[in-house]
């Protein structure tokens, strides 16, 4: 359905220099060293194998290629009950990497100059809102995670040689 929507949007916009492929983020259906830039929005946190995602991103990027994504990122560690909550996994929170984990995994995949720039950090009210209907103690956990979960730009570069 998403591919059909993307194709329809491209057609309506008159865009002809685009191709849509179906694949998995852990197995990108492209040859190595063929992509100039990788962008995504709130996707990596949904993968169960983030190391593989970043290795695949590195593989398909051309030398000098850029990794530039927006994702949910954590500062520090989330409480164990939050990490186990399926509702928070599909809500992009429980599977989020910490800023340190992200930069470490990017370096280990071979990237240079990894950085995480928070663009919005969730306060207590935001945290309580994403904890509603999870079966967790929203008031208790909201105060524990407030200021530690947020949206961030994550950037890195594949070495030029």
mmCIF file with all atom_site columns, C-alpha atoms in Angstrom, residues 25-108:
data_model
loop_
_atom_site.group_PDB
_atom_site.id
_atom_site.type_symbol
_atom_site.label_atom_id
_atom_site.label_alt_id
_atom_site.label_comp_id
_atom_site.label_asym_id
_atom_site.label_entity_id
_atom_site.label_seq_id
_atom_site.pdbx_PDB_ins_code
_atom_site.Cartn_x
_atom_site.Cartn_y
_atom_site.Cartn_z
_atom_site.occupancy
_atom_site.B_iso_or_equiv
_atom_site.pdbx_formal_charge
_atom_site.auth_seq_id
_atom_site.auth_comp_id
_atom_site.auth_asym_id
_atom_site.auth_atom_id
_atom_site.pdbx_PDB_model_num
ATOM 1  C CA . UNK A 1 25  ? 15.953 -1.989 6.053  1.00 0.00 ? 25  UNK A CA 1
ATOM 2  C CA . UNK A 1 26  ? 18.211 -4.830 7.228  1.00 0.00 ? 26  UNK A CA 1
ATOM 3  C CA . UNK A 1 27  ? 18.656 -6.051 3.616  1.00 0.00 ? 27  UNK A CA 1
ATOM 4  C CA . UNK A 1 28  ? 18.603 -3.049 1.287  1.00 0.00 ? 28  UNK A CA 1
ATOM 5  C CA . UNK A 1 29  ? 17.862 -4.264 -2.272 1.00 0.00 ? 29  UNK A CA 1
ATOM 6  C CA . UNK A 1 30  ? 20.633 -2.181 -3.869 1.00 0.00 ? 30  UNK A CA 1
ATOM 7  C CA . UNK A 1 31  ? 24.210 -2.872 -4.979 1.00 0.00 ? 31  UNK A CA 1
ATOM 8  C CA . UNK A 1 32  ? 27.123 -1.754 -2.809 1.00 0.00 ? 32  UNK A CA 1
ATOM 9  C CA . UNK A 1 33  ? 28.583 1.743  -3.208 1.00 0.00 ? 33  UNK A CA 1
ATOM 10 C CA . UNK A 1 34  ? 25.666 3.162  -5.225 1.00 0.00 ? 34  UNK A CA 1
ATOM 11 C CA . UNK A 1 35  ? 23.852 5.627  -2.944 1.00 0.00 ? 35  UNK A CA 1
ATOM 12 C CA . UNK A 1 36  ? 24.781 9.282  -2.328 1.00 0.00 ? 36  UNK A CA 1
ATOM 13 C CA . UNK A 1 37  ? 22.702 9.871  0.801  1.00 0.00 ? 37  UNK A CA 1
ATOM 14 C CA . UNK A 1 38  ? 20.458 7.856  3.099  1.00 0.00 ? 38  UNK A CA 1
ATOM 15 C CA . UNK A 1 39  ? 17.542 9.600  4.752  1.00 0.00 ? 39  UNK A CA 1
ATOM 16 C CA . UNK A 1 40  ? 14.791 8.174  6.922  1.00 0.00 ? 40  UNK A CA 1
ATOM 17 C CA . UNK A 1 41  ? 12.341 9.381  9.512  1.00 0.00 ? 41  UNK A CA 1
ATOM 18 C CA . UNK A 1 42  ? 11.613 7.350  12.642 1.00 0.00 ? 42  UNK A CA 1
ATOM 19 C CA . UNK A 1 43  ? 12.408 3.935  11.151 1.00 0.00 ? 43  UNK A CA 1
ATOM 20 C CA . UNK A 1 44  ? 15.638 2.586  12.633 1.00 0.00 ? 44  UNK A CA 1
ATOM 21 C CA . UNK A 1 45  ? 14.178 2.374  16.141 1.00 0.00 ? 45  UNK A CA 1
ATOM 22 C CA . UNK A 1 46  ? 11.615 -0.123 14.806 1.00 0.00 ? 46  UNK A CA 1
ATOM 23 C CA . UNK A 1 47  ? 14.260 -2.624 13.684 1.00 0.00 ? 47  UNK A CA 1
ATOM 24 C CA . UNK A 1 48  ? 15.239 -5.496 15.931 1.00 0.00 ? 48  UNK A CA 1
ATOM 25 C CA . UNK A 1 49  ? 18.759 -5.538 14.409 1.00 0.00 ? 49  UNK A CA 1
ATOM 26 C CA . UNK A 1 50  ? 20.029 -1.977 14.393 1.00 0.00 ? 50  UNK A CA 1
ATOM 27 C CA . UNK A 1 51  ? 23.657 -3.035 13.897 1.00 0.00 ? 51  UNK A CA 1
ATOM 28 C CA . UNK A 1 52  ? 22.653 -4.745 10.632 1.00 0.00 ? 52  UNK A CA 1
ATOM 29 C CA . UNK A 1 53  ? 20.705 -1.656 9.535  1.00 0.00 ? 53  UNK A CA 1
ATOM 30 C CA . UNK A 1 54  ? 23.776 0.544  9.926  1.00 0.00 ? 54  UNK A CA 1
ATOM 31 C CA . UNK A 1 55  ? 26.040 -2.006 8.260  1.00 0.00 ? 55  UNK A CA 1
ATOM 32 C CA . UNK A 1 56  ? 23.662 -2.110 5.280  1.00 0.00 ? 56  UNK A CA 1
ATOM 33 C CA . UNK A 1 57  ? 23.548 1.682  5.130  1.00 0.00 ? 57  UNK A CA 1
ATOM 34 C CA . UNK A 1 58  ? 27.357 1.747  5.044  1.00 0.00 ? 58  UNK A CA 1
ATOM 35 C CA . UNK A 1 59  ? 27.456 -0.957 2.362  1.00 0.00 ? 59  UNK A CA 1
ATOM 36 C CA . UNK A 1 60  ? 25.151 0.804  -0.091 1.00 0.00 ? 60  UNK A CA 1
ATOM 37 C CA . UNK A 1 61  ? 26.594 4.291  0.361  1.00 0.00 ? 61  UNK A CA 1
ATOM 38 C CA . UNK A 1 62  ? 29.225 5.498  -2.087 1.00 0.00 ? 62  UNK A CA 1
ATOM 39 C CA . UNK A 1 63  ? 32.559 6.586  -0.605 1.00 0.00 ? 63  UNK A CA 1
ATOM 40 C CA . UNK A 1 64  ? 31.904 10.060 0.793  1.00 0.00 ? 64  UNK A CA 1
ATOM 41 C CA . UNK A 1 65  ? 28.175 9.279  1.037  1.00 0.00 ? 65  UNK A CA 1
ATOM 42 C CA . UNK A 1 66  ? 26.107 10.732 3.846  1.00 0.00 ? 66  UNK A CA 1
ATOM 43 C CA . UNK A 1 67  ? 23.861 9.111  6.434  1.00 0.00 ? 67  UNK A CA 1
ATOM 44 C CA . UNK A 1 68  ? 21.269 11.678 7.588  1.00 0.00 ? 68  UNK A CA 1
ATOM 45 C CA . UNK A 1 69  ? 18.268 10.376 9.491  1.00 0.00 ? 69  UNK A CA 1
ATOM 46 C CA . UNK A 1 70  ? 15.778 11.579 12.038 1.00 0.00 ? 70  UNK A CA 1
ATOM 47 C CA . UNK A 1 71  ? 14.848 9.106  14.748 1.00 0.00 ? 71  UNK A CA 1
ATOM 48 C CA . UNK A 1 72  ? 13.723 8.741  18.337 1.00 0.00 ? 72  UNK A CA 1
ATOM 49 C CA . UNK A 1 73  ? 16.821 8.675  20.530 1.00 0.00 ? 73  UNK A CA 1
ATOM 50 C CA . UNK A 1 74  ? 17.321 8.177  24.263 1.00 0.00 ? 74  UNK A CA 1
ATOM 51 C CA . UNK A 1 75  ? 19.814 9.819  26.567 1.00 0.00 ? 75  UNK A CA 1
ATOM 52 C CA . UNK A 1 76  ? 20.824 7.180  29.091 1.00 0.00 ? 76  UNK A CA 1
ATOM 53 C CA . UNK A 1 77  ? 18.873 3.989  29.743 1.00 0.00 ? 77  UNK A CA 1
ATOM 54 C CA . UNK A 1 78  ? 15.118 3.378  29.636 1.00 0.00 ? 78  UNK A CA 1
ATOM 55 C CA . UNK A 1 79  ? 13.415 1.491  32.472 1.00 0.00 ? 79  UNK A CA 1
ATOM 56 C CA . UNK A 1 80  ? 13.167 -2.262 31.783 1.00 0.00 ? 80  UNK A CA 1
ATOM 57 C CA . UNK A 1 81  ? 9.350  -2.264 31.775 1.00 0.00 ? 81  UNK A CA 1
ATOM 58 C CA . UNK A 1 82  ? 9.361  0.423  29.074 1.00 0.00 ? 82  UNK A CA 1
ATOM 59 C CA . UNK A 1 83  ? 11.755 -1.606 26.901 1.00 0.00 ? 83  UNK A CA 1
ATOM 60 C CA . UNK A 1 84  ? 9.448  -4.658 27.159 1.00 0.00 ? 84  UNK A CA 1
ATOM 61 C CA . UNK A 1 85  ? 6.251  -2.807 26.218 1.00 0.00 ? 85  UNK A CA 1
ATOM 62 C CA . UNK A 1 86  ? 4.993  -3.775 22.750 1.00 0.00 ? 86  UNK A CA 1
ATOM 63 C CA . UNK A 1 87  ? 2.881  -0.614 22.555 1.00 0.00 ? 87  UNK A CA 1
ATOM 64 C CA . UNK A 1 88  ? 6.009  1.473  23.130 1.00 0.00 ? 88  UNK A CA 1
ATOM 65 C CA . UNK A 1 89  ? 7.910  -0.532 20.501 1.00 0.00 ? 89  UNK A CA 1
ATOM 66 C CA . UNK A 1 90  ? 5.351  0.265  17.824 1.00 0.00 ? 90  UNK A CA 1
ATOM 67 C CA . UNK A 1 91  ? 5.204  3.804  19.216 1.00 0.00 ? 91  UNK A CA 1
ATOM 68 C CA . UNK A 1 92  ? 8.913  4.245  18.411 1.00 0.00 ? 92  UNK A CA 1
ATOM 69 C CA . UNK A 1 93  ? 10.099 4.586  22.030 1.00 0.00 ? 93  UNK A CA 1
ATOM 70 C CA . UNK A 1 94  ? 11.050 1.173  23.449 1.00 0.00 ? 94  UNK A CA 1
ATOM 71 C CA . UNK A 1 95  ? 13.347 0.308  20.544 1.00 0.00 ? 95  UNK A CA 1
ATOM 72 C CA . UNK A 1 96  ? 15.152 3.637  20.477 1.00 0.00 ? 96  UNK A CA 1
ATOM 73 C CA . UNK A 1 97  ? 18.922 3.626  20.742 1.00 0.00 ? 97  UNK A CA 1
ATOM 74 C CA . UNK A 1 98  ? 20.716 5.903  23.149 1.00 0.00 ? 98  UNK A CA 1
ATOM 75 C CA . UNK A 1 99  ? 22.807 8.671  21.632 1.00 0.00 ? 99  UNK A CA 1
ATOM 76 C CA . UNK A 1 100 ? 25.964 6.812  22.718 1.00 0.00 ? 100 UNK A CA 1
ATOM 77 C CA . UNK A 1 101 ? 24.745 3.504  21.249 1.00 0.00 ? 101 UNK A CA 1
ATOM 78 C CA . UNK A 1 102 ? 23.952 5.211  17.942 1.00 0.00 ? 102 UNK A CA 1
ATOM 79 C CA . UNK A 1 103 ? 27.373 6.827  17.582 1.00 0.00 ? 103 UNK A CA 1
ATOM 80 C CA . UNK A 1 104 ? 29.157 3.637  18.683 1.00 0.00 ? 104 UNK A CA 1
ATOM 81 C CA . UNK A 1 105 ? 27.266 1.474  16.178 1.00 0.00 ? 105 UNK A CA 1
ATOM 82 C CA . UNK A 1 106 ? 27.900 3.996  13.395 1.00 0.00 ? 106 UNK A CA 1
ATOM 83 C CA . UNK A 1 107 ? 31.641 3.980  14.136 1.00 0.00 ? 107 UNK A CA 1
ATOM 84 C CA . UNK A 1 108 ? 31.703 0.182  14.315 1.00 0.00 ? 108 UNK A CA 1
#
